Amino acid sequence: MSAWLLAWEQPIQMVLGEGHDMSSMQGVMSAAEMDALGATTGAAFDIMWLEMMIRHHGGAITMADSVKAAGVNADVLSLADRIIAAQQGEIAEMNTLLSGGARAPYEHSES
């Protein structure tokens, strides 16, 4: 990826300063959500963590879908396909872990 960024004359690293909030990115938790997770224990923590990770992985799928819709570089499109497949597999595994709970499984939608 670094070689791609260099070839496209883009910075290799994001500048992350104090207070940089990435919660507006698809699937990224807010500081309040992370604080709530940190204050939770036991089975409630496990459920909250899995639900947050499922949402996070869904965000990765959405971003990869966006890359596929607008991308032209074959290597990047291939990476997007691999990301989608991996994230879908992990979502399925996490939904299996949640299946004993009261909540319905997460479904990724194209929104």
PDB file of N, CA and C in Angstrom:
ATOM      1  N   MET A   1       0.815  -1.194   0.000  1.00  0.00           N
ATOM      2  CA  MET A   1       0.000   0.000   0.000  1.00  0.00           C
ATOM      3  C   MET A   1       0.863   1.264   0.000  1.00  0.00           C
ATOM      4  N   SER A   2       1.978   1.206   0.713  1.00  0.00           N
ATOM      5  CA  SER A   2       2.870   2.375   0.739  1.00  0.00           C
ATOM      6  C   SER A   2       3.356   2.717  -0.660  1.00  0.00           C
ATOM      7  N   ALA A   3       3.670   1.693  -1.445  1.00  0.00           N
ATOM      8  CA  ALA A   3       4.130   1.934  -2.815  1.00  0.00           C
ATOM      9  C   ALA A   3       3.026   2.586  -3.642  1.00  0.00           C
ATOM     10  N   TRP A   4       1.784   2.149  -3.437  1.00  0.00           N
ATOM     11  CA  TRP A   4       0.664   2.766  -4.155  1.00  0.00           C
ATOM     12  C   TRP A   4       0.554   4.243  -3.788  1.00  0.00           C
ATOM     13  N   LEU A   5       0.613   4.525  -2.489  1.00  0.00           N
ATOM     14  CA  LEU A   5       0.491   5.922  -2.050  1.00  0.00           C
ATOM     15  C   LEU A   5       1.622   6.775  -2.607  1.00  0.00           C
ATOM     16  N   LEU A   6       2.831   6.256  -2.594  1.00  0.00           N
ATOM     17  CA  LEU A   6       3.958   7.002  -3.170  1.00  0.00           C
ATOM     18  C   LEU A   6       3.751   7.242  -4.661  1.00  0.00           C
ATOM     19  N   ALA A   7       3.288   6.223  -5.381  1.00  0.00           N
ATOM     20  CA  ALA A   7       3.051   6.363  -6.819  1.00  0.00           C
ATOM     21  C   ALA A   7       1.966   7.392  -7.109  1.00  0.00           C
ATOM     22  N   TRP A   8       1.013   7.493  -6.201  1.00  0.00           N
ATOM     23  CA  TRP A   8      -0.096   8.446  -6.383  1.00  0.00           C
ATOM     24  C   TRP A   8       0.178   9.791  -5.728  1.00  0.00           C
ATOM     25  N   GLU A   9       1.433   9.942  -5.239  1.00  0.00           N
ATOM     26  CA  GLU A   9       1.872  11.180  -4.578  1.00  0.00           C
ATOM     27  C   GLU A   9       0.962  11.562  -3.412  1.00  0.00           C
ATOM     28  N   GLN A  10       0.666  10.558  -2.589  1.00  0.00           N
ATOM     29  CA  GLN A  10      -0.173  10.745  -1.406  1.00  0.00           C
ATOM     30  C   GLN A  10       0.671  10.475  -0.161  1.00  0.00           C
ATOM     31  N   PRO A  11       0.289  11.072   0.975  1.00  0.00           N
ATOM     32  CA  PRO A  11       1.044  10.801   2.206  1.00  0.00           C
ATOM     33  C   PRO A  11       0.901   9.334   2.615  1.00  0.00           C
ATOM     34  N   ILE A  12       1.970   8.795   3.165  1.00  0.00           N
ATOM     35  CA  ILE A  12       1.966   7.398   3.571  1.00  0.00           C
ATOM     36  C   ILE A  12       1.225   7.211   4.898  1.00  0.00           C
ATOM     37  N   GLN A  13       1.279   8.200   5.762  1.00  0.00           N
ATOM     38  CA  GLN A  13       0.605   8.090   7.052  1.00  0.00           C
ATOM     39  C   GLN A  13      -0.386   9.225   7.224  1.00  0.00           C
ATOM     40  N   MET A  14      -1.507   8.887   7.888  1.00  0.00           N
ATOM     41  CA  MET A  14      -2.466   9.924   8.259  1.00  0.00           C
ATOM     42  C   MET A  14      -1.860  10.737   9.389  1.00  0.00           C
ATOM     43  N   VAL A  15      -2.139  12.019   9.409  1.00  0.00           N
ATOM     44  CA  VAL A  15      -1.708  12.863  10.516  1.00  0.00           C
ATOM     45  C   VAL A  15      -2.785  12.760  11.586  1.00  0.00           C
ATOM     46  N   LEU A  16      -2.413  12.140  12.689  1.00  0.00           N
ATOM     47  CA  LEU A  16      -3.361  11.959  13.787  1.00  0.00           C
ATOM     48  C   LEU A  16      -2.909  12.804  14.963  1.00  0.00           C
ATOM     49  N   GLY A  17      -3.487  13.975  15.089  1.00  0.00           N
ATOM     50  CA  GLY A  17      -3.151  14.850  16.195  1.00  0.00           C
ATOM     51  C   GLY A  17      -4.043  14.606  17.386  1.00  0.00           C
ATOM     52  N   GLU A  18      -3.731  15.269  18.457  1.00  0.00           N
ATOM     53  CA  GLU A  18      -4.537  15.189  19.673  1.00  0.00           C
ATOM     54  C   GLU A  18      -5.972  15.576  19.357  1.00  0.00           C
ATOM     55  N   GLY A  19      -6.895  14.766  19.788  1.00  0.00           N
ATOM     56  CA  GLY A  19      -8.302  15.080  19.588  1.00  0.00           C
ATOM     57  C   GLY A  19      -8.838  14.712  18.224  1.00  0.00           C
ATOM     58  N   HIS A  20      -8.043  14.032  17.386  1.00  0.00           N
ATOM     59  CA  HIS A  20      -8.522  13.638  16.063  1.00  0.00           C
ATOM     60  C   HIS A  20      -9.596  12.575  16.235  1.00  0.00           C
ATOM     61  N   ASP A  21     -10.787  12.861  15.756  1.00  0.00           N
ATOM     62  CA  ASP A  21     -11.923  11.963  15.929  1.00  0.00           C
ATOM     63  C   ASP A  21     -12.237  11.296  14.604  1.00  0.00           C
ATOM     64  N   MET A  22     -12.101   9.976  14.552  1.00  0.00           N
ATOM     65  CA  MET A  22     -12.389   9.247  13.327  1.00  0.00           C
ATOM     66  C   MET A  22     -13.763   8.594  13.381  1.00  0.00           C
ATOM     67  N   SER A  23     -14.585   8.961  14.385  1.00  0.00           N
ATOM     68  CA  SER A  23     -15.876   8.301  14.553  1.00  0.00           C
ATOM     69  C   SER A  23     -16.847   8.591  13.417  1.00  0.00           C
ATOM     70  N   SER A  24     -16.549   9.570  12.579  1.00  0.00           N
ATOM     71  CA  SER A  24     -17.417   9.836  11.430  1.00  0.00           C
ATOM     72  C   SER A  24     -17.166   8.835  10.296  1.00  0.00           C
ATOM     73  N   MET A  25     -16.082   8.086  10.392  1.00  0.00           N
ATOM     74  CA  MET A  25     -15.803   7.063   9.387  1.00  0.00           C
ATOM     75  C   MET A  25     -16.757   5.895   9.587  1.00  0.00           C
ATOM     76  N   GLN A  26     -17.135   5.268   8.508  1.00  0.00           N
ATOM     77  CA  GLN A  26     -18.070   4.150   8.539  1.00  0.00           C
ATOM     78  C   GLN A  26     -17.591   3.057   9.488  1.00  0.00           C
ATOM     79  N   GLY A  27     -18.398   2.726  10.497  1.00  0.00           N
ATOM     80  CA  GLY A  27     -18.093   1.620  11.395  1.00  0.00           C
ATOM     81  C   GLY A  27     -17.158   1.925  12.538  1.00  0.00           C
ATOM     82  N   VAL A  28     -16.700   3.179  12.677  1.00  0.00           N
ATOM     83  CA  VAL A  28     -15.792   3.538  13.766  1.00  0.00           C
ATOM     84  C   VAL A  28     -16.615   4.011  14.961  1.00  0.00           C
ATOM     85  N   MET A  29     -16.286   3.500  16.140  1.00  0.00           N
ATOM     86  CA  MET A  29     -17.017   3.849  17.349  1.00  0.00           C
ATOM     87  C   MET A  29     -16.654   5.260  17.815  1.00  0.00           C
ATOM     88  N   SER A  30     -17.613   5.874  18.467  1.00  0.00           N
ATOM     89  CA  SER A  30     -17.369   7.188  19.054  1.00  0.00           C
ATOM     90  C   SER A  30     -16.625   7.023  20.380  1.00  0.00           C
ATOM     91  N   ALA A  31     -16.080   8.114  20.883  1.00  0.00           N
ATOM     92  CA  ALA A  31     -15.404   8.078  22.182  1.00  0.00           C
ATOM     93  C   ALA A  31     -16.385   7.660  23.274  1.00  0.00           C
ATOM     94  N   ALA A  32     -17.619   8.131  23.186  1.00  0.00           N
ATOM     95  CA  ALA A  32     -18.627   7.759  24.185  1.00  0.00           C
ATOM     96  C   ALA A  32     -18.917   6.256  24.146  1.00  0.00           C
ATOM     97  N   GLU A  33     -18.975   5.692  22.944  1.00  0.00           N
ATOM     98  CA  GLU A  33     -19.199   4.250  22.827  1.00  0.00           C
ATOM     99  C   GLU A  33     -18.025   3.463  23.411  1.00  0.00           C
ATOM    100  N   MET A  34     -16.811   3.929  23.152  1.00  0.00           N
ATOM    101  CA  MET A  34     -15.641   3.258  23.701  1.00  0.00           C
ATOM    102  C   MET A  34     -15.606   3.380  25.221  1.00  0.00           C
ATOM    103  N   ASP A  35     -16.005   4.545  25.746  1.00  0.00           N
ATOM    104  CA  ASP A  35     -16.088   4.714  27.195  1.00  0.00           C
ATOM    105  C   ASP A  35     -17.117   3.765  27.794  1.00  0.00           C
ATOM    106  N   ALA A  36     -18.275   3.631  27.124  1.00  0.00           N
ATOM    107  CA  ALA A  36     -19.314   2.717  27.604  1.00  0.00           C
ATOM    108  C   ALA A  36     -18.798   1.282  27.602  1.00  0.00           C
ATOM    109  N   LEU A  37     -18.068   0.913  26.569  1.00  0.00           N
ATOM    110  CA  LEU A  37     -17.495  -0.435  26.505  1.00  0.00           C
ATOM    111  C   LEU A  37     -16.516  -0.638  27.660  1.00  0.00           C
ATOM    112  N   GLY A  38     -15.699   0.371  27.911  1.00  0.00           N
ATOM    113  CA  GLY A  38     -14.719   0.283  28.997  1.00  0.00           C
ATOM    114  C   GLY A  38     -15.341   0.172  30.374  1.00  0.00           C
ATOM    115  N   ALA A  39     -16.567   0.644  30.501  1.00  0.00           N
ATOM    116  CA  ALA A  39     -17.263   0.599  31.791  1.00  0.00           C
ATOM    117  C   ALA A  39     -18.102  -0.667  31.947  1.00  0.00           C
ATOM    118  N   THR A  40     -18.084  -1.538  30.954  1.00  0.00           N
ATOM    119  CA  THR A  40     -18.910  -2.741  30.954  1.00  0.00           C
ATOM    120  C   THR A  40     -18.035  -3.955  31.239  1.00  0.00           C
ATOM    121  N   THR A  41     -18.617  -4.958  31.879  1.00  0.00           N
ATOM    122  CA  THR A  41     -17.869  -6.172  32.206  1.00  0.00           C
ATOM    123  C   THR A  41     -18.707  -7.407  31.898  1.00  0.00           C
ATOM    124  N   GLY A  42     -18.049  -8.541  31.958  1.00  0.00           N
ATOM    125  CA  GLY A  42     -18.734  -9.820  31.850  1.00  0.00           C
ATOM    126  C   GLY A  42     -19.396 -10.042  30.506  1.00  0.00           C
ATOM    127  N   ALA A  43     -20.534 -10.755  30.547  1.00  0.00           N
ATOM    128  CA  ALA A  43     -21.254 -11.098  29.321  1.00  0.00           C
ATOM    129  C   ALA A  43     -21.733  -9.851  28.585  1.00  0.00           C
ATOM    130  N   ALA A  44     -22.115  -8.815  29.330  1.00  0.00           N
ATOM    131  CA  ALA A  44     -22.559  -7.573  28.687  1.00  0.00           C
ATOM    132  C   ALA A  44     -21.428  -6.959  27.862  1.00  0.00           C
ATOM    133  N   PHE A  45     -20.190  -7.030  28.386  1.00  0.00           N
ATOM    134  CA  PHE A  45     -19.033  -6.551  27.627  1.00  0.00           C
ATOM    135  C   PHE A  45     -18.862  -7.373  26.361  1.00  0.00           C
ATOM    136  N   ASP A  46     -18.929  -8.688  26.489  1.00  0.00           N
ATOM    137  CA  ASP A  46     -18.740  -9.561  25.331  1.00  0.00           C
ATOM    138  C   ASP A  46     -19.737  -9.239  24.227  1.00  0.00           C
ATOM    139  N   ILE A  47     -20.995  -9.073  24.599  1.00  0.00           N
ATOM    140  CA  ILE A  47     -22.043  -8.767  23.618  1.00  0.00           C
ATOM    141  C   ILE A  47     -21.803  -7.404  22.988  1.00  0.00           C
ATOM    142  N   MET A  48     -21.513  -6.398  23.820  1.00  0.00           N
ATOM    143  CA  MET A  48     -21.281  -5.044  23.296  1.00  0.00           C
ATOM    144  C   MET A  48     -20.074  -5.035  22.372  1.00  0.00           C
ATOM    145  N   TRP A  49     -18.994  -5.715  22.770  1.00  0.00           N
ATOM    146  CA  TRP A  49     -17.786  -5.743  21.952  1.00  0.00           C
ATOM    147  C   TRP A  49     -18.072  -6.402  20.602  1.00  0.00           C
ATOM    148  N   LEU A  50     -18.762  -7.550  20.627  1.00  0.00           N
ATOM    149  CA  LEU A  50     -19.083  -8.226  19.375  1.00  0.00           C
ATOM    150  C   LEU A  50     -19.959  -7.356  18.479  1.00  0.00           C
ATOM    151  N   GLU A  51     -20.967  -6.716  19.044  1.00  0.00           N
ATOM    152  CA  GLU A  51     -21.838  -5.858  18.240  1.00  0.00           C
ATOM    153  C   GLU A  51     -21.068  -4.693  17.631  1.00  0.00           C
ATOM    154  N   MET A  52     -20.160  -4.116  18.412  1.00  0.00           N
ATOM    155  CA  MET A  52     -19.352  -3.004  17.899  1.00  0.00           C
ATOM    156  C   MET A  52     -18.402  -3.489  16.798  1.00  0.00           C
ATOM    157  N   MET A  53     -17.810  -4.656  16.991  1.00  0.00           N
ATOM    158  CA  MET A  53     -16.894  -5.179  15.986  1.00  0.00           C
ATOM    159  C   MET A  53     -17.631  -5.571  14.706  1.00  0.00           C
ATOM    160  N   ILE A  54     -18.830  -6.080  14.849  1.00  0.00           N
ATOM    161  CA  ILE A  54     -19.633  -6.399  13.662  1.00  0.00           C
ATOM    162  C   ILE A  54     -19.920  -5.125  12.888  1.00  0.00           C
ATOM    163  N   ARG A  55     -20.303  -4.071  13.595  1.00  0.00           N
ATOM    164  CA  ARG A  55     -20.541  -2.783  12.931  1.00  0.00           C
ATOM    165  C   ARG A  55     -19.261  -2.261  12.283  1.00  0.00           C
ATOM    166  N   HIS A  56     -18.143  -2.407  12.974  1.00  0.00           N
ATOM    167  CA  HIS A  56     -16.844  -1.957  12.458  1.00  0.00           C
ATOM    168  C   HIS A  56     -16.482  -2.710  11.174  1.00  0.00           C
ATOM    169  N   HIS A  57     -16.659  -4.020  11.193  1.00  0.00           N
ATOM    170  CA  HIS A  57     -16.379  -4.824  10.009  1.00  0.00           C
ATOM    171  C   HIS A  57     -17.338  -4.472   8.873  1.00  0.00           C
ATOM    172  N   GLY A  58     -18.592  -4.189   9.206  1.00  0.00           N
ATOM    173  CA  GLY A  58     -19.547  -3.739   8.192  1.00  0.00           C
ATOM    174  C   GLY A  58     -19.092  -2.441   7.542  1.00  0.00           C
ATOM    175  N   GLY A  59     -18.493  -1.555   8.344  1.00  0.00           N
ATOM    176  CA  GLY A  59     -17.945  -0.315   7.799  1.00  0.00           C
ATOM    177  C   GLY A  59     -16.823  -0.577   6.822  1.00  0.00           C
ATOM    178  N   ALA A  60     -15.989  -1.563   7.129  1.00  0.00           N
ATOM    179  CA  ALA A  60     -14.901  -1.928   6.206  1.00  0.00           C
ATOM    180  C   ALA A  60     -15.468  -2.441   4.890  1.00  0.00           C
ATOM    181  N   ILE A  61     -16.544  -3.212   4.976  1.00  0.00           N
ATOM    182  CA  ILE A  61     -17.178  -3.717   3.754  1.00  0.00           C
ATOM    183  C   ILE A  61     -17.738  -2.551   2.938  1.00  0.00           C
ATOM    184  N   THR A  62     -18.392  -1.624   3.604  1.00  0.00           N
ATOM    185  CA  THR A  62     -18.949  -0.459   2.902  1.00  0.00           C
ATOM    186  C   THR A  62     -17.847   0.339   2.210  1.00  0.00           C
ATOM    187  N   MET A  63     -16.729   0.548   2.906  1.00  0.00           N
ATOM    188  CA  MET A  63     -15.621   1.294   2.300  1.00  0.00           C
ATOM    189  C   MET A  63     -15.025   0.521   1.121  1.00  0.00           C
ATOM    190  N   ALA A  64     -14.877  -0.789   1.268  1.00  0.00           N
ATOM    191  CA  ALA A  64     -14.344  -1.597   0.167  1.00  0.00           C
ATOM    192  C   ALA A  64     -15.305  -1.594  -1.024  1.00  0.00           C
ATOM    193  N   ASP A  65     -16.610  -1.630  -0.752  1.00  0.00           N
ATOM    194  CA  ASP A  65     -17.594  -1.531  -1.833  1.00  0.00           C
ATOM    195  C   ASP A  65     -17.458  -0.201  -2.572  1.00  0.00           C
ATOM    196  N   SER A  66     -17.197   0.880  -1.834  1.00  0.00           N
ATOM    197  CA  SER A  66     -17.015   2.202  -2.456  1.00  0.00           C
ATOM    198  C   SER A  66     -15.785   2.212  -3.345  1.00  0.00           C
ATOM    199  N   VAL A  67     -14.720   1.585  -2.882  1.00  0.00           N
ATOM    200  CA  VAL A  67     -13.492   1.493  -3.679  1.00  0.00           C
ATOM    201  C   VAL A  67     -13.769   0.715  -4.960  1.00  0.00           C
ATOM    202  N   LYS A  68     -14.505  -0.386  -4.837  1.00  0.00           N
ATOM    203  CA  LYS A  68     -14.810  -1.193  -6.028  1.00  0.00           C
ATOM    204  C   LYS A  68     -15.664  -0.413  -7.024  1.00  0.00           C
ATOM    205  N   ALA A  69     -16.568   0.417  -6.532  1.00  0.00           N
ATOM    206  CA  ALA A  69     -17.447   1.185  -7.411  1.00  0.00           C
ATOM    207  C   ALA A  69     -16.690   2.271  -8.173  1.00  0.00           C
ATOM    208  N   ALA A  70     -15.636   2.814  -7.553  1.00  0.00           N
ATOM    209  CA  ALA A  70     -14.930   3.941  -8.166  1.00  0.00           C
ATOM    210  C   ALA A  70     -13.520   3.598  -8.616  1.00  0.00           C
ATOM    211  N   GLY A  71     -13.021   2.436  -8.217  1.00  0.00           N
ATOM    212  CA  GLY A  71     -11.629   2.103  -8.477  1.00  0.00           C
ATOM    213  C   GLY A  71     -11.376   1.597  -9.882  1.00  0.00           C
ATOM    214  N   VAL A  72     -10.113   1.731 -10.288  1.00  0.00           N
ATOM    215  CA  VAL A  72      -9.702   1.232 -11.600  1.00  0.00           C
ATOM    216  C   VAL A  72      -8.437   0.374 -11.517  1.00  0.00           C
ATOM    217  N   ASN A  73      -7.686   0.507 -10.439  1.00  0.00           N
ATOM    218  CA  ASN A  73      -6.443  -0.239 -10.293  1.00  0.00           C
ATOM    219  C   ASN A  73      -6.776  -1.682  -9.923  1.00  0.00           C
ATOM    220  N   ALA A  74      -6.315  -2.622 -10.733  1.00  0.00           N
ATOM    221  CA  ALA A  74      -6.640  -4.037 -10.536  1.00  0.00           C
ATOM    222  C   ALA A  74      -6.162  -4.558  -9.182  1.00  0.00           C
ATOM    223  N   ASP A  75      -4.995  -4.125  -8.726  1.00  0.00           N
ATOM    224  CA  ASP A  75      -4.484  -4.573  -7.431  1.00  0.00           C
ATOM    225  C   ASP A  75      -5.359  -4.060  -6.290  1.00  0.00           C
ATOM    226  N   VAL A  76      -5.795  -2.823  -6.394  1.00  0.00           N
ATOM    227  CA  VAL A  76      -6.653  -2.233  -5.364  1.00  0.00           C
ATOM    228  C   VAL A  76      -8.021  -2.917  -5.358  1.00  0.00           C
ATOM    229  N   LEU A  77      -8.560  -3.182  -6.531  1.00  0.00           N
ATOM    230  CA  LEU A  77      -9.852  -3.871  -6.619  1.00  0.00           C
ATOM    231  C   LEU A  77      -9.759  -5.281  -6.051  1.00  0.00           C
ATOM    232  N   SER A  78      -8.652  -5.958  -6.283  1.00  0.00           N
ATOM    233  CA  SER A  78      -8.436  -7.288  -5.730  1.00  0.00           C
ATOM    234  C   SER A  78      -8.348  -7.235  -4.204  1.00  0.00           C
ATOM    235  N   LEU A  79      -7.651  -6.235  -3.692  1.00  0.00           N
ATOM    236  CA  LEU A  79      -7.557  -6.060  -2.246  1.00  0.00           C
ATOM    237  C   LEU A  79      -8.939  -5.804  -1.660  1.00  0.00           C
ATOM    238  N   ALA A  80      -9.734  -4.976  -2.311  1.00  0.00           N
ATOM    239  CA  ALA A  80     -11.092  -4.701  -1.836  1.00  0.00           C
ATOM    240  C   ALA A  80     -11.913  -5.990  -1.771  1.00  0.00           C
ATOM    241  N   ASP A  81     -11.790  -6.837  -2.791  1.00  0.00           N
ATOM    242  CA  ASP A  81     -12.498  -8.126  -2.787  1.00  0.00           C
ATOM    243  C   ASP A  81     -12.060  -8.992  -1.606  1.00  0.00           C
ATOM    244  N   ARG A  82     -10.754  -9.023  -1.345  1.00  0.00           N
ATOM    245  CA  ARG A  82     -10.246  -9.840  -0.240  1.00  0.00           C
ATOM    246  C   ARG A  82     -10.704  -9.289   1.110  1.00  0.00           C
ATOM    247  N   ILE A  83     -10.745  -7.972   1.226  1.00  0.00           N
ATOM    248  CA  ILE A  83     -11.226  -7.345   2.468  1.00  0.00           C
ATOM    249  C   ILE A  83     -12.686  -7.706   2.690  1.00  0.00           C
ATOM    250  N   ILE A  84     -13.500  -7.595   1.654  1.00  0.00           N
ATOM    251  CA  ILE A  84     -14.923  -7.909   1.774  1.00  0.00           C
ATOM    252  C   ILE A  84     -15.113  -9.356   2.213  1.00  0.00           C
ATOM    253  N   ALA A  85     -14.425 -10.281   1.566  1.00  0.00           N
ATOM    254  CA  ALA A  85     -14.569 -11.704   1.906  1.00  0.00           C
ATOM    255  C   ALA A  85     -14.144 -11.973   3.345  1.00  0.00           C
ATOM    256  N   ALA A  86     -13.021 -11.399   3.758  1.00  0.00           N
ATOM    257  CA  ALA A  86     -12.526 -11.629   5.118  1.00  0.00           C
ATOM    258  C   ALA A  86     -13.473 -11.042   6.151  1.00  0.00           C
ATOM    259  N   GLN A  87     -13.946  -9.819   5.896  1.00  0.00           N
ATOM    260  CA  GLN A  87     -14.820  -9.168   6.865  1.00  0.00           C
ATOM    261  C   GLN A  87     -16.173  -9.883   6.958  1.00  0.00           C
ATOM    262  N   GLN A  88     -16.691 -10.351   5.829  1.00  0.00           N
ATOM    263  CA  GLN A  88     -17.948 -11.102   5.856  1.00  0.00           C
ATOM    264  C   GLN A  88     -17.782 -12.385   6.662  1.00  0.00           C
ATOM    265  N   GLY A  89     -16.660 -13.055   6.506  1.00  0.00           N
ATOM    266  CA  GLY A  89     -16.395 -14.267   7.268  1.00  0.00           C
ATOM    267  C   GLY A  89     -16.320 -13.993   8.762  1.00  0.00           C
ATOM    268  N   GLU A  90     -15.667 -12.915   9.123  1.00  0.00           N
ATOM    269  CA  GLU A  90     -15.552 -12.577  10.537  1.00  0.00           C
ATOM    270  C   GLU A  90     -16.905 -12.144  11.110  1.00  0.00           C
ATOM    271  N   ILE A  91     -17.708 -11.422  10.326  1.00  0.00           N
ATOM    272  CA  ILE A  91     -19.056 -11.059  10.773  1.00  0.00           C
ATOM    273  C   ILE A  91     -19.881 -12.324  11.019  1.00  0.00           C
ATOM    274  N   ALA A  92     -19.788 -13.282  10.111  1.00  0.00           N
ATOM    275  CA  ALA A  92     -20.528 -14.536  10.282  1.00  0.00           C
ATOM    276  C   ALA A  92     -20.097 -15.243  11.566  1.00  0.00           C
ATOM    277  N   GLU A  93     -18.800 -15.271  11.828  1.00  0.00           N
ATOM    278  CA  GLU A  93     -18.296 -15.917  13.043  1.00  0.00           C
ATOM    279  C   GLU A  93     -18.792 -15.187  14.289  1.00  0.00           C
ATOM    280  N   MET A  94     -18.757 -13.861  14.270  1.00  0.00           N
ATOM    281  CA  MET A  94     -19.224 -13.099  15.431  1.00  0.00           C
ATOM    282  C   MET A  94     -20.730 -13.253  15.625  1.00  0.00           C
ATOM    283  N   ASN A  95     -21.490 -13.311  14.534  1.00  0.00           N
ATOM    284  CA  ASN A  95     -22.931 -13.551  14.651  1.00  0.00           C
ATOM    285  C   ASN A  95     -23.206 -14.920  15.263  1.00  0.00           C
ATOM    286  N   THR A  96     -22.377 -15.900  14.923  1.00  0.00           N
ATOM    287  CA  THR A  96     -22.518 -17.220  15.532  1.00  0.00           C
ATOM    288  C   THR A  96     -22.308 -17.124  17.043  1.00  0.00           C
ATOM    289  N   LEU A  97     -21.314 -16.348  17.460  1.00  0.00           N
ATOM    290  CA  LEU A  97     -21.068 -16.168  18.884  1.00  0.00           C
ATOM    291  C   LEU A  97     -22.239 -15.471  19.576  1.00  0.00           C
ATOM    292  N   LEU A  98     -22.899 -14.576  18.853  1.00  0.00           N
ATOM    293  CA  LEU A  98     -24.045 -13.844  19.423  1.00  0.00           C
ATOM    294  C   LEU A  98     -25.357 -14.616  19.320  1.00  0.00           C
ATOM    295  N   SER A  99     -25.380 -15.702  18.598  1.00  0.00           N
ATOM    296  CA  SER A  99     -26.643 -16.364  18.263  1.00  0.00           C
ATOM    297  C   SER A  99     -27.460 -16.777  19.477  1.00  0.00           C
ATOM    298  N   GLY A 100     -26.832 -16.952  20.611  1.00  0.00           N
ATOM    299  CA  GLY A 100     -27.570 -17.300  21.812  1.00  0.00           C
ATOM    300  C   GLY A 100     -28.214 -16.090  22.470  1.00  0.00           C
ATOM    301  N   GLY A 101     -27.923 -14.885  21.985  1.00  0.00           N
ATOM    302  CA  GLY A 101     -28.448 -13.665  22.594  1.00  0.00           C
ATOM    303  C   GLY A 101     -29.812 -13.287  22.054  1.00  0.00           C
ATOM    304  N   ALA A 102     -30.364 -12.242  22.603  1.00  0.00           N
ATOM    305  CA  ALA A 102     -31.705 -11.787  22.239  1.00  0.00           C
ATOM    306  C   ALA A 102     -31.703 -10.954  20.961  1.00  0.00           C
ATOM    307  N   ARG A 103     -30.546 -10.464  20.541  1.00  0.00           N
ATOM    308  CA  ARG A 103     -30.502  -9.583  19.386  1.00  0.00           C
ATOM    309  C   ARG A 103     -30.433 -10.379  18.094  1.00  0.00           C
ATOM    310  N   ALA A 104     -31.015  -9.800  17.052  1.00  0.00           N
ATOM    311  CA  ALA A 104     -30.957 -10.417  15.728  1.00  0.00           C
ATOM    312  C   ALA A 104     -29.561 -10.237  15.156  1.00  0.00           C
ATOM    313  N   PRO A 105     -29.103 -11.162  14.307  1.00  0.00           N
ATOM    314  CA  PRO A 105     -27.782 -11.019  13.694  1.00  0.00           C
ATOM    315  C   PRO A 105     -27.687  -9.765  12.845  1.00  0.00           C
ATOM    316  N   TYR A 106     -26.495  -9.200  12.795  1.00  0.00           N
ATOM    317  CA  TYR A 106     -26.223  -8.032  11.971  1.00  0.00           C
ATOM    318  C   TYR A 106     -26.319  -8.429  10.501  1.00  0.00           C
ATOM    319  N   GLU A 107     -26.944  -7.601   9.720  1.00  0.00           N
ATOM    320  CA  GLU A 107     -26.989  -7.786   8.274  1.00  0.00           C
ATOM    321  C   GLU A 107     -26.366  -6.575   7.626  1.00  0.00           C
ATOM    322  N   HIS A 108     -25.347  -6.784   6.822  1.00  0.00           N
ATOM    323  CA  HIS A 108     -24.725  -5.677   6.096  1.00  0.00           C
ATOM    324  C   HIS A 108     -25.653  -5.262   4.969  1.00  0.00           C
ATOM    325  N   SER A 109     -25.897  -3.959   4.885  1.00  0.00           N
ATOM    326  CA  SER A 109     -26.743  -3.458   3.798  1.00  0.00           C
ATOM    327  C   SER A 109     -25.968  -2.431   3.002  1.00  0.00           C
ATOM    328  N   GLU A 110     -26.314  -2.271   1.774  1.00  0.00           N
ATOM    329  CA  GLU A 110     -25.671  -1.296   0.882  1.00  0.00           C
ATOM    330  C   GLU A 110     -26.357   0.053   1.062  1.00  0.00           C
ATOM    331  N   SER A 111     -26.054   0.760   2.151  1.00  0.00           N
ATOM    332  CA  SER A 111     -26.705   2.061   2.350  1.00  0.00           C
ATOM    333  C   SER A 111     -25.744   3.194   2.289  1.00  0.00           C
TER     334      SER A 111
END
